[in-house]
mmCIF file of C-alpha atoms in Angstrom:
data_model
loop_
_atom_site.group_PDB
_atom_site.id
_atom_site.type_symbol
_atom_site.label_atom_id
_atom_site.label_comp_id
_atom_site.label_asym_id
_atom_site.label_seq_id
_atom_site.Cartn_x
_atom_site.Cartn_y
_atom_site.Cartn_z
ATOM 1 C CA MET A 1 7.485 -12.574 -8.935
ATOM 2 C CA ILE A 2 5.116 -11.276 -6.230
ATOM 3 C CA LEU A 3 5.228 -12.766 -2.755
ATOM 4 C CA LEU A 4 2.097 -13.047 -0.592
ATOM 5 C CA TRP A 5 2.535 -14.036 3.064
ATOM 6 C CA GLY A 6 -0.233 -14.989 5.452
ATOM 7 C CA LEU A 7 -3.343 -17.171 5.472
ATOM 8 C CA LEU A 8 -5.820 -17.743 2.661
ATOM 9 C CA GLN A 9 -8.599 -17.356 5.245
ATOM 10 C CA ASP A 10 -7.504 -13.715 5.480
ATOM 11 C CA MET A 11 -9.939 -11.922 3.184
ATOM 12 C CA PRO A 12 -7.705 -9.031 2.023
ATOM 13 C CA LEU A 13 -4.902 -11.436 1.131
ATOM 14 C CA ALA A 14 -7.302 -13.743 -0.707
ATOM 15 C CA ARG A 15 -8.829 -10.789 -2.581
ATOM 16 C CA VAL A 16 -5.411 -9.558 -3.735
ATOM 17 C CA ARG A 17 -4.336 -13.064 -4.749
ATOM 18 C CA THR A 18 -7.396 -13.415 -6.979
ATOM 19 C CA ALA A 19 -6.826 -9.983 -8.516
ATOM 20 C CA LEU A 20 -3.188 -10.827 -9.250
ATOM 21 C CA ARG A 21 -4.244 -14.037 -10.965
ATOM 22 C CA ASN A 22 -6.624 -12.018 -13.122
ATOM 23 C CA LEU A 23 -3.682 -9.794 -14.089
ATOM 24 C CA GLY A 24 -1.626 -12.842 -15.050
ATOM 25 C CA ALA A 25 0.996 -12.095 -12.408
ATOM 26 C CA SER A 26 3.498 -14.656 -11.156
ATOM 27 C CA VAL A 27 2.700 -15.237 -7.469
ATOM 28 C CA LEU A 28 4.434 -17.127 -4.651
ATOM 29 C CA PHE A 29 2.002 -17.725 -1.788
ATOM 30 C CA VAL A 30 3.782 -18.313 1.521
ATOM 31 C CA ASP A 31 1.117 -20.087 3.558
ATOM 32 C CA GLN A 32 1.688 -19.817 7.296
ATOM 33 C CA ARG A 33 -0.093 -23.115 7.811
ATOM 34 C CA ALA A 34 2.723 -24.756 5.840
ATOM 35 C CA VAL A 35 5.578 -23.031 7.659
ATOM 36 C CA LEU A 36 7.021 -26.384 8.799
ATOM 37 C CA ASP A 37 7.411 -27.300 5.123
ATOM 38 C CA SER A 38 8.987 -23.944 4.319
ATOM 39 C CA GLY A 39 12.482 -22.535 4.723
ATOM 40 C CA ILE A 40 14.325 -19.304 4.103
ATOM 41 C CA ARG A 41 17.927 -18.154 3.808
ATOM 42 C CA VAL A 42 18.769 -14.449 3.975
ATOM 43 C CA GLU A 43 22.291 -13.038 3.601
ATOM 44 C CA VAL A 44 23.171 -9.362 4.024
ATOM 45 C CA ASP A 45 26.487 -7.916 2.828
ATOM 46 C CA ASP A 46 26.647 -5.210 0.175
ATOM 47 C CA GLY A 47 23.116 -6.277 -0.735
ATOM 48 C CA VAL A 48 20.348 -8.630 0.366
ATOM 49 C CA HIS A 49 20.442 -12.177 -1.009
ATOM 50 C CA GLY A 50 18.845 -15.498 -0.309
ATOM 51 C CA ALA A 51 16.176 -17.972 -1.230
ATOM 52 C CA ILE A 52 12.817 -19.088 0.067
ATOM 53 C CA THR A 53 11.447 -22.616 -0.101
ATOM 54 C CA VAL A 54 7.739 -23.427 -0.008
ATOM 55 C CA GLY A 55 7.141 -27.150 -0.287
ATOM 56 C CA ASP A 56 8.976 -28.271 -3.433
ATOM 57 C CA THR A 57 9.244 -24.705 -4.797
ATOM 58 C CA VAL A 58 12.497 -22.775 -4.381
ATOM 59 C CA VAL A 59 12.584 -19.082 -5.299
ATOM 60 C CA ASP A 60 15.593 -16.780 -5.408
ATOM 61 C CA LEU A 61 14.633 -13.730 -3.338
ATOM 62 C CA ALA A 62 16.320 -11.561 -5.979
ATOM 63 C CA ASP A 63 13.435 -12.522 -8.281
ATOM 64 C CA VAL A 64 10.809 -11.166 -5.877
ATOM 65 C CA THR A 65 9.903 -7.657 -6.995
ATOM 66 C CA ALA A 66 7.023 -6.979 -4.587
ATOM 67 C CA ALA A 67 5.350 -8.452 -1.524
ATOM 68 C CA TYR A 68 2.029 -8.082 0.295
ATOM 69 C CA VAL A 69 2.455 -9.306 3.868
ATOM 70 C CA ARG A 70 -0.343 -9.974 6.358
ATOM 71 C CA PRO A 71 1.059 -12.679 8.662
ATOM 72 C CA TYR A 72 -0.529 -13.717 11.929
ATOM 73 C CA ASP A 73 1.302 -15.079 14.989
ATOM 74 C CA SER A 74 2.748 -18.373 13.756
ATOM 75 C CA TRP A 75 2.772 -19.852 17.256
ATOM 76 C CA ARG A 76 -1.036 -19.675 17.265
ATOM 77 C CA ILE A 77 -1.473 -21.620 14.025
ATOM 78 C CA GLY A 78 -1.920 -25.312 13.262
ATOM 79 C CA ALA A 79 0.883 -27.747 13.982
ATOM 80 C CA VAL A 80 3.087 -25.065 15.536
ATOM 81 C CA ALA A 81 0.422 -24.241 18.114
ATOM 82 C CA ARG A 82 -0.116 -27.919 18.879
ATOM 83 C CA ALA A 83 3.616 -28.539 19.308
ATOM 84 C CA GLY A 84 3.896 -26.152 22.235
ATOM 85 C CA ARG A 85 6.071 -23.328 23.490
ATOM 86 C CA ASP A 86 9.457 -25.085 23.761
ATOM 87 C CA SER A 87 9.159 -27.223 20.648
ATOM 88 C CA GLY A 88 11.439 -27.365 17.636
ATOM 89 C CA GLU A 89 8.420 -26.530 15.490
ATOM 90 C CA ARG A 90 7.943 -23.246 17.285
ATOM 91 C CA ARG A 91 11.648 -22.387 17.022
ATOM 92 C CA HIS A 92 11.546 -23.128 13.281
ATOM 93 C CA ALA A 93 8.481 -20.934 12.765
ATOM 94 C CA ALA A 94 9.987 -18.069 14.781
ATOM 95 C CA ALA A 95 13.258 -18.222 12.843
ATOM 96 C CA PHE A 96 11.390 -18.327 9.526
ATOM 97 C CA ASP A 97 9.232 -15.332 10.460
ATOM 98 C CA ASP A 98 12.197 -13.297 11.716
ATOM 99 C CA SER A 99 14.159 -13.956 8.536
ATOM 100 C CA LEU A 100 11.285 -13.069 6.225
ATOM 101 C CA TRP A 101 10.573 -9.873 8.186
ATOM 102 C CA LEU A 102 14.283 -8.999 7.904
ATOM 103 C CA TRP A 103 14.129 -9.426 4.149
ATOM 104 C CA CYS A 104 10.980 -7.286 3.990
ATOM 105 C CA GLU A 105 12.805 -4.498 5.809
ATOM 106 C CA LEU A 106 16.032 -4.541 3.807
ATOM 107 C CA THR A 107 15.056 -5.544 0.270
ATOM 108 C CA ASP A 108 14.725 -3.081 -2.599
ATOM 109 C CA ALA A 109 11.460 -4.772 -3.601
ATOM 110 C CA THR A 110 8.127 -2.996 -3.137
ATOM 111 C CA ILE A 111 6.757 -4.061 0.259
ATOM 112 C CA LEU A 112 3.219 -3.439 1.516
ATOM 113 C CA ASN A 113 4.258 -2.466 4.163
ATOM 114 C CA ARG A 114 7.766 -2.535 5.642
ATOM 115 C CA PRO A 115 7.870 -3.594 9.310
ATOM 116 C CA SER A 116 9.620 -0.416 10.471
ATOM 117 C CA ARG A 117 6.828 1.670 8.941
ATOM 118 C CA MET A 118 4.072 -0.499 10.373
ATOM 119 C CA ALA A 119 5.654 -0.265 13.815
ATOM 120 C CA GLY A 120 4.591 3.387 14.046
ATOM 121 C CA ASN A 121 1.026 2.228 14.682
ATOM 122 C CA GLY A 122 2.205 0.812 17.998
ATOM 123 C CA CYS A 123 2.954 4.310 19.290
ATOM 124 C CA LYS A 124 -0.315 6.241 19.226
ATOM 125 C CA PRO A 125 1.143 9.550 20.514
ATOM 126 C CA GLY A 126 3.884 9.501 17.889
ATOM 127 C CA GLN A 127 1.419 8.814 15.104
ATOM 128 C CA ALA A 128 -0.913 11.547 16.387
ATOM 129 C CA ALA A 129 1.947 14.056 16.206
ATOM 130 C CA VAL A 130 2.477 13.209 12.522
ATOM 131 C CA ILE A 131 -1.268 13.452 11.878
ATOM 132 C CA ARG A 132 -1.369 16.988 13.329
ATOM 133 C CA THR A 133 1.453 18.145 11.050
ATOM 134 C CA HIS A 134 -0.734 17.291 8.057
ATOM 135 C CA GLY A 135 -3.520 19.631 9.113
ATOM 136 C CA PHE A 136 -5.964 17.218 10.747
ATOM 137 C CA SER A 137 -7.539 17.760 14.132
ATOM 138 C CA VAL A 138 -6.879 15.090 16.773
ATOM 139 C CA PRO A 139 -9.185 14.455 19.772
ATOM 140 C CA ASP A 140 -7.962 15.482 23.197
ATOM 141 C CA THR A 141 -6.172 12.359 24.396
ATOM 142 C CA LEU A 142 -4.828 10.882 27.616
ATOM 143 C CA ILE A 143 -2.704 7.744 27.885
ATOM 144 C CA THR A 144 -2.367 6.612 31.455
ATOM 145 C CA THR A 145 -2.069 3.829 33.994
ATOM 146 C CA ASP A 146 -3.541 6.010 36.743
ATOM 147 C CA ALA A 147 -7.247 5.732 37.583
ATOM 148 C CA GLU A 148 -7.495 9.205 39.131
ATOM 149 C CA SER A 149 -5.965 10.824 36.052
ATOM 150 C CA ALA A 150 -8.521 9.009 33.902
ATOM 151 C CA ARG A 151 -11.392 10.183 36.107
ATOM 152 C CA ALA A 152 -10.132 13.774 35.989
ATOM 153 C CA PHE A 153 -9.871 13.565 32.187
ATOM 154 C CA ALA A 154 -13.427 12.229 31.961
ATOM 155 C CA ALA A 155 -14.677 15.071 34.155
ATOM 156 C CA ARG A 156 -13.371 17.616 31.628
ATOM 157 C CA HIS A 157 -15.375 16.136 28.747
ATOM 158 C CA ASP A 158 -19.028 15.401 28.109
ATOM 159 C CA ASN A 159 -18.222 11.973 26.690
ATOM 160 C CA VAL A 160 -15.057 9.858 26.652
ATOM 161 C CA VAL A 161 -14.128 6.667 24.804
ATOM 162 C CA TYR A 162 -11.185 4.369 25.408
ATOM 163 C CA LYS A 163 -9.168 1.615 23.742
ATOM 164 C CA SER A 164 -5.861 -0.198 24.008
ATOM 165 C CA VAL A 165 -2.772 1.930 23.479
ATOM 166 C CA SER A 166 -1.041 -0.818 21.483
ATOM 167 C CA GLY A 167 -1.197 -1.530 17.778
ATOM 168 C CA VAL A 168 -3.260 -4.665 18.450
ATOM 169 C CA ARG A 169 -6.886 -4.316 17.384
ATOM 170 C CA SER A 170 -9.198 -3.469 20.271
ATOM 171 C CA ILE A 171 -12.809 -2.323 20.569
ATOM 172 C CA VAL A 172 -13.483 1.365 21.132
ATOM 173 C CA THR A 173 -15.790 1.623 24.156
ATOM 174 C CA GLN A 174 -17.620 4.478 25.830
ATOM 175 C CA LEU A 175 -16.458 5.198 29.374
ATOM 176 C CA ARG A 176 -19.313 4.886 31.867
ATOM 177 C CA PRO A 177 -19.271 6.874 35.140
ATOM 178 C CA ASP A 178 -19.570 3.685 37.187
ATOM 179 C CA ASP A 179 -16.907 1.710 35.275
ATOM 180 C CA ASP A 180 -14.971 -0.075 38.027
ATOM 181 C CA ARG A 181 -12.359 -1.323 35.553
ATOM 182 C CA LEU A 182 -10.505 1.981 35.940
ATOM 183 C CA ASP A 183 -8.894 0.463 39.016
ATOM 184 C CA ASP A 184 -7.177 -2.059 36.715
ATOM 185 C CA LEU A 185 -5.331 0.639 34.764
ATOM 186 C CA ALA A 186 -2.126 0.052 36.719
ATOM 187 C CA TRP A 187 -1.746 -3.192 34.765
ATOM 188 C CA CYS A 188 -3.043 -1.986 31.395
ATOM 189 C CA PRO A 189 -1.901 1.291 29.757
ATOM 190 C CA THR A 190 -5.014 2.703 28.078
ATOM 191 C CA GLN A 191 -5.818 5.540 25.699
ATOM 192 C CA PHE A 192 -8.740 7.805 26.590
ATOM 193 C CA GLN A 193 -10.129 10.318 24.100
ATOM 194 C CA GLU A 194 -12.845 12.894 24.053
ATOM 195 C CA HIS A 195 -15.758 11.629 21.986
ATOM 196 C CA VAL A 196 -16.055 13.649 18.779
ATOM 197 C CA PRO A 197 -19.576 13.587 17.281
ATOM 198 C CA GLY A 198 -19.953 13.273 13.536
ATOM 199 C CA VAL A 199 -19.896 10.927 10.553
ATOM 200 C CA ASP A 200 -17.072 8.431 10.056
ATOM 201 C CA TYR A 201 -15.080 8.132 6.838
ATOM 202 C CA ARG A 202 -12.483 5.481 6.022
ATOM 203 C CA VAL A 203 -9.932 6.500 3.404
ATOM 204 C CA HIS A 204 -7.675 3.897 1.790
ATOM 205 C CA ILE A 205 -4.459 5.010 0.159
ATOM 206 C CA VAL A 206 -2.999 2.602 -2.412
ATOM 207 C CA GLY A 207 0.017 4.256 -3.983
ATOM 208 C CA GLU A 208 -1.451 7.411 -5.529
ATOM 209 C CA ASP A 209 -5.023 6.080 -5.535
ATOM 210 C CA VAL A 210 -7.493 7.338 -2.934
ATOM 211 C CA PHE A 211 -10.647 5.397 -2.010
ATOM 212 C CA CYS A 212 -13.193 6.855 0.396
ATOM 213 C CA SER A 213 -16.123 5.222 2.209
ATOM 214 C CA ARG A 214 -18.715 6.900 4.434
ATOM 215 C CA VAL A 215 -19.707 4.859 7.460
ATOM 216 C CA GLU A 216 -22.905 5.492 9.391
ATOM 217 C CA SER A 217 -23.592 3.697 12.658
ATOM 218 C CA GLY A 218 -24.725 4.435 16.177
ATOM 219 C CA ALA A 219 -22.230 2.002 17.734
ATOM 220 C CA ASP A 220 -19.195 3.174 19.715
ATOM 221 C CA ASP A 221 -17.058 1.112 17.306
ATOM 222 C CA TYR A 222 -18.795 0.535 13.980
ATOM 223 C CA ARG A 223 -16.545 -2.459 13.196
ATOM 224 C CA TYR A 224 -18.446 -4.311 15.927
ATOM 225 C CA ALA A 225 -21.870 -2.733 15.379
ATOM 226 C CA VAL A 226 -23.675 -6.042 14.872
ATOM 227 C CA ARG A 227 -22.141 -7.457 18.039
ATOM 228 C CA GLN A 228 -23.407 -4.373 19.896
ATOM 229 C CA GLY A 229 -26.915 -4.773 18.470
ATOM 230 C CA ASP A 230 -26.575 -1.868 16.061
ATOM 231 C CA LYS A 231 -26.472 -1.444 12.288
ATOM 232 C CA VAL A 232 -23.775 -0.115 10.010
ATOM 233 C CA SER A 233 -23.971 1.390 6.530
ATOM 234 C CA VAL A 234 -20.868 1.635 4.317
ATOM 235 C CA VAL A 235 -21.109 3.465 0.985
ATOM 236 C CA PRO A 236 -18.543 4.941 -1.442
ATOM 237 C CA ALA A 237 -18.043 8.671 -0.935
ATOM 238 C CA CYS A 238 -15.948 11.596 -2.167
ATOM 239 C CA LEU A 239 -13.659 13.790 -0.114
ATOM 240 C CA PRO A 240 -13.960 17.542 -0.636
ATOM 241 C CA ASP A 241 -11.335 20.107 -1.606
ATOM 242 C CA ASP A 242 -7.751 19.181 -0.741
ATOM 243 C CA LEU A 243 -8.593 16.227 1.538
ATOM 244 C CA PRO A 244 -7.470 13.505 -0.932
ATOM 245 C CA GLU A 245 -4.049 15.123 -1.339
ATOM 246 C CA ARG A 246 -3.703 15.648 2.416
ATOM 247 C CA CYS A 247 -4.430 11.955 2.938
ATOM 248 C CA ARG A 248 -1.818 11.018 0.338
ATOM 249 C CA ARG A 249 0.760 13.216 2.062
ATOM 250 C CA LEU A 250 -0.127 11.778 5.467
ATOM 251 C CA ALA A 251 0.373 8.194 4.279
ATOM 252 C CA ALA A 252 3.608 9.180 2.529
ATOM 253 C CA GLY A 253 4.806 10.950 5.667
ATOM 254 C CA LEU A 254 4.373 7.694 7.567
ATOM 255 C CA GLY A 255 6.116 5.729 4.811
ATOM 256 C CA LEU A 256 2.999 3.713 3.971
ATOM 257 C CA PRO A 257 2.187 3.039 0.292
ATOM 258 C CA LEU A 258 -0.880 1.176 1.609
ATOM 259 C CA ALA A 259 -2.847 2.720 4.477
ATOM 260 C CA GLY A 260 -6.315 2.954 6.001
ATOM 261 C CA ILE A 261 -7.056 6.405 7.446
ATOM 262 C CA ASP A 262 -9.893 6.888 9.937
ATOM 263 C CA LEU A 263 -11.558 10.306 9.654
ATOM 264 C CA ARG A 264 -14.633 11.908 11.185
ATOM 265 C CA LEU A 265 -16.501 14.960 9.911
ATOM 266 C CA THR A 266 -18.125 16.936 12.721
ATOM 267 C CA PRO A 267 -21.424 18.848 12.365
ATOM 268 C CA GLN A 268 -19.309 22.028 12.409
ATOM 269 C CA GLY A 269 -17.379 20.871 9.328
ATOM 270 C CA ASP A 270 -14.089 19.967 11.052
ATOM 271 C CA TRP A 271 -12.141 16.907 9.927
ATOM 272 C CA TYR A 272 -10.632 14.776 12.696
ATOM 273 C CA CYS A 273 -8.180 11.954 12.113
ATOM 274 C CA PHE A 274 -8.100 9.166 14.691
ATOM 275 C CA GLU A 275 -5.592 6.700 13.295
ATOM 276 C CA VAL A 276 -3.673 5.488 10.261
ATOM 277 C CA ASN A 277 -3.808 1.698 9.921
ATOM 278 C CA PRO A 278 -0.706 0.246 8.213
ATOM 279 C CA SER A 279 -2.331 -3.126 7.447
ATOM 280 C CA PRO A 280 -5.964 -2.310 6.718
ATOM 281 C CA ALA A 281 -8.592 -5.038 6.404
ATOM 282 C CA PHE A 282 -9.992 -3.232 3.381
ATOM 283 C CA THR A 283 -12.521 -5.886 2.332
ATOM 284 C CA PHE A 284 -15.028 -4.521 4.873
ATOM 285 C CA TYR A 285 -15.138 -1.331 2.779
ATOM 286 C CA ASP A 286 -14.412 -2.728 -0.687
ATOM 287 C CA ARG A 287 -17.973 -2.926 -1.938
ATOM 288 C CA ASP A 288 -20.142 -1.461 -4.699
ATOM 289 C CA GLY A 289 -17.265 -1.724 -7.152
ATOM 290 C CA LEU A 290 -14.899 0.474 -5.133
ATOM 291 C CA GLY A 291 -11.903 -1.588 -6.299
ATOM 292 C CA ILE A 292 -9.430 -1.369 -3.402
ATOM 293 C CA GLY A 293 -8.232 -4.969 -3.801
ATOM 294 C CA ASP A 294 -7.696 -4.488 -7.528
ATOM 295 C CA ALA A 295 -5.654 -1.347 -6.826
ATOM 296 C CA VAL A 296 -3.429 -3.211 -4.363
ATOM 297 C CA ALA A 297 -2.841 -5.917 -6.984
ATOM 298 C CA ARG A 298 -2.020 -3.312 -9.637
ATOM 299 C CA LEU A 299 0.491 -1.610 -7.331
ATOM 300 C CA LEU A 300 2.243 -4.936 -6.762
ATOM 301 C CA HIS A 301 2.058 -5.890 -10.440
ATOM 302 C CA GLU A 302 3.542 -2.568 -11.559
ATOM 303 C CA ALA A 303 6.650 -3.387 -9.528
ATOM 304 C CA GLU A 304 6.804 -6.829 -11.167
ATOM 305 C CA VAL A 305 6.694 -5.514 -14.737
ATOM 306 C CA ALA A 306 8.792 -2.356 -14.184
#
C-alpha cells in the first residue's frame, strides 16, 4: 500500500494520487482535514511497528511500502485551527503529526522524502557546500543580521538579491539602494546574494529520471512573475553534456530521491545552482507532457510491487 499525506487541494499530491489510481495502486490518503478522525500508533524496538487509522479504515504500517508526504501545518487547518492553541484538538493533531513523521524517518519503506533529508533545506550554507562539491558554481552569499555588513556586501556587487534564510518559501527580491528595511535585519536573519544574470532552469530528479524545464522571465522571482506584473515562459528543455548525471549525484548526495534543483546558465556558459528543493511543487513545471507526476507515481508503485 502507498500512503499519501497532506491536502487534496495540494496540486502535486492530487496529481500523484490520480497517477497512482491509473496504475491500479492501492492508496491510503491521510487527509489533514480529517486529522481529528485519524489516529496512529508507532512502536520502535528491533523494528518499527504500528497502525494508522483514517476514519473507519485501519492499516498496519508494515503493509505500507512507500509514502509521498506533503503535509502543511495542522494547527492552521480546519477544526484544529478553530479550536485554538491550548485545545485538545491541537494536541491530538500535533501528536499525530509527530508520530507519522517519526515513522517516515525510521521505516524501511520508500519515503519521498525523509524528514532528516528535507531538513537540510533549512540550512542554506550547508546545502551550498554540498552543491559546490558537485561542480556547480554558487553565487557569492552573505547571511547576516547586521545592516552595515549587508550594505558593504551590496557595495561589492553591481546587483544583489535577498530572501529568507529559512526553508520556508519566500520571494526573492532585488535590494534597492534606499531600502530602509535593512535596519530590521537584527530581528530577521537574511540571505543576500550577488545577482547572476542568465536563463533559469528547473531540474526535477525522480529516482533516476531527470526532467528539465527552461524558464524565461524578467521578474526577480519568476514564481511570482504575474504578481510583479511580468510574464513567465516554462518549456521542456535538455541539459547538455554531463549535467543530468551531476544533478542525479547532487540529489543522491543530499539523500533526496525526489528533488527540484534550481539552475541558471549565464551568458558566459557557466552553470550556477541556487538551491535544491526537497519537496518541489512540480506541477508548475509539469506541462507539455513532461510527465513528472507520473514518474513520482511510478517510483512509489515500484516500491509497492517489489
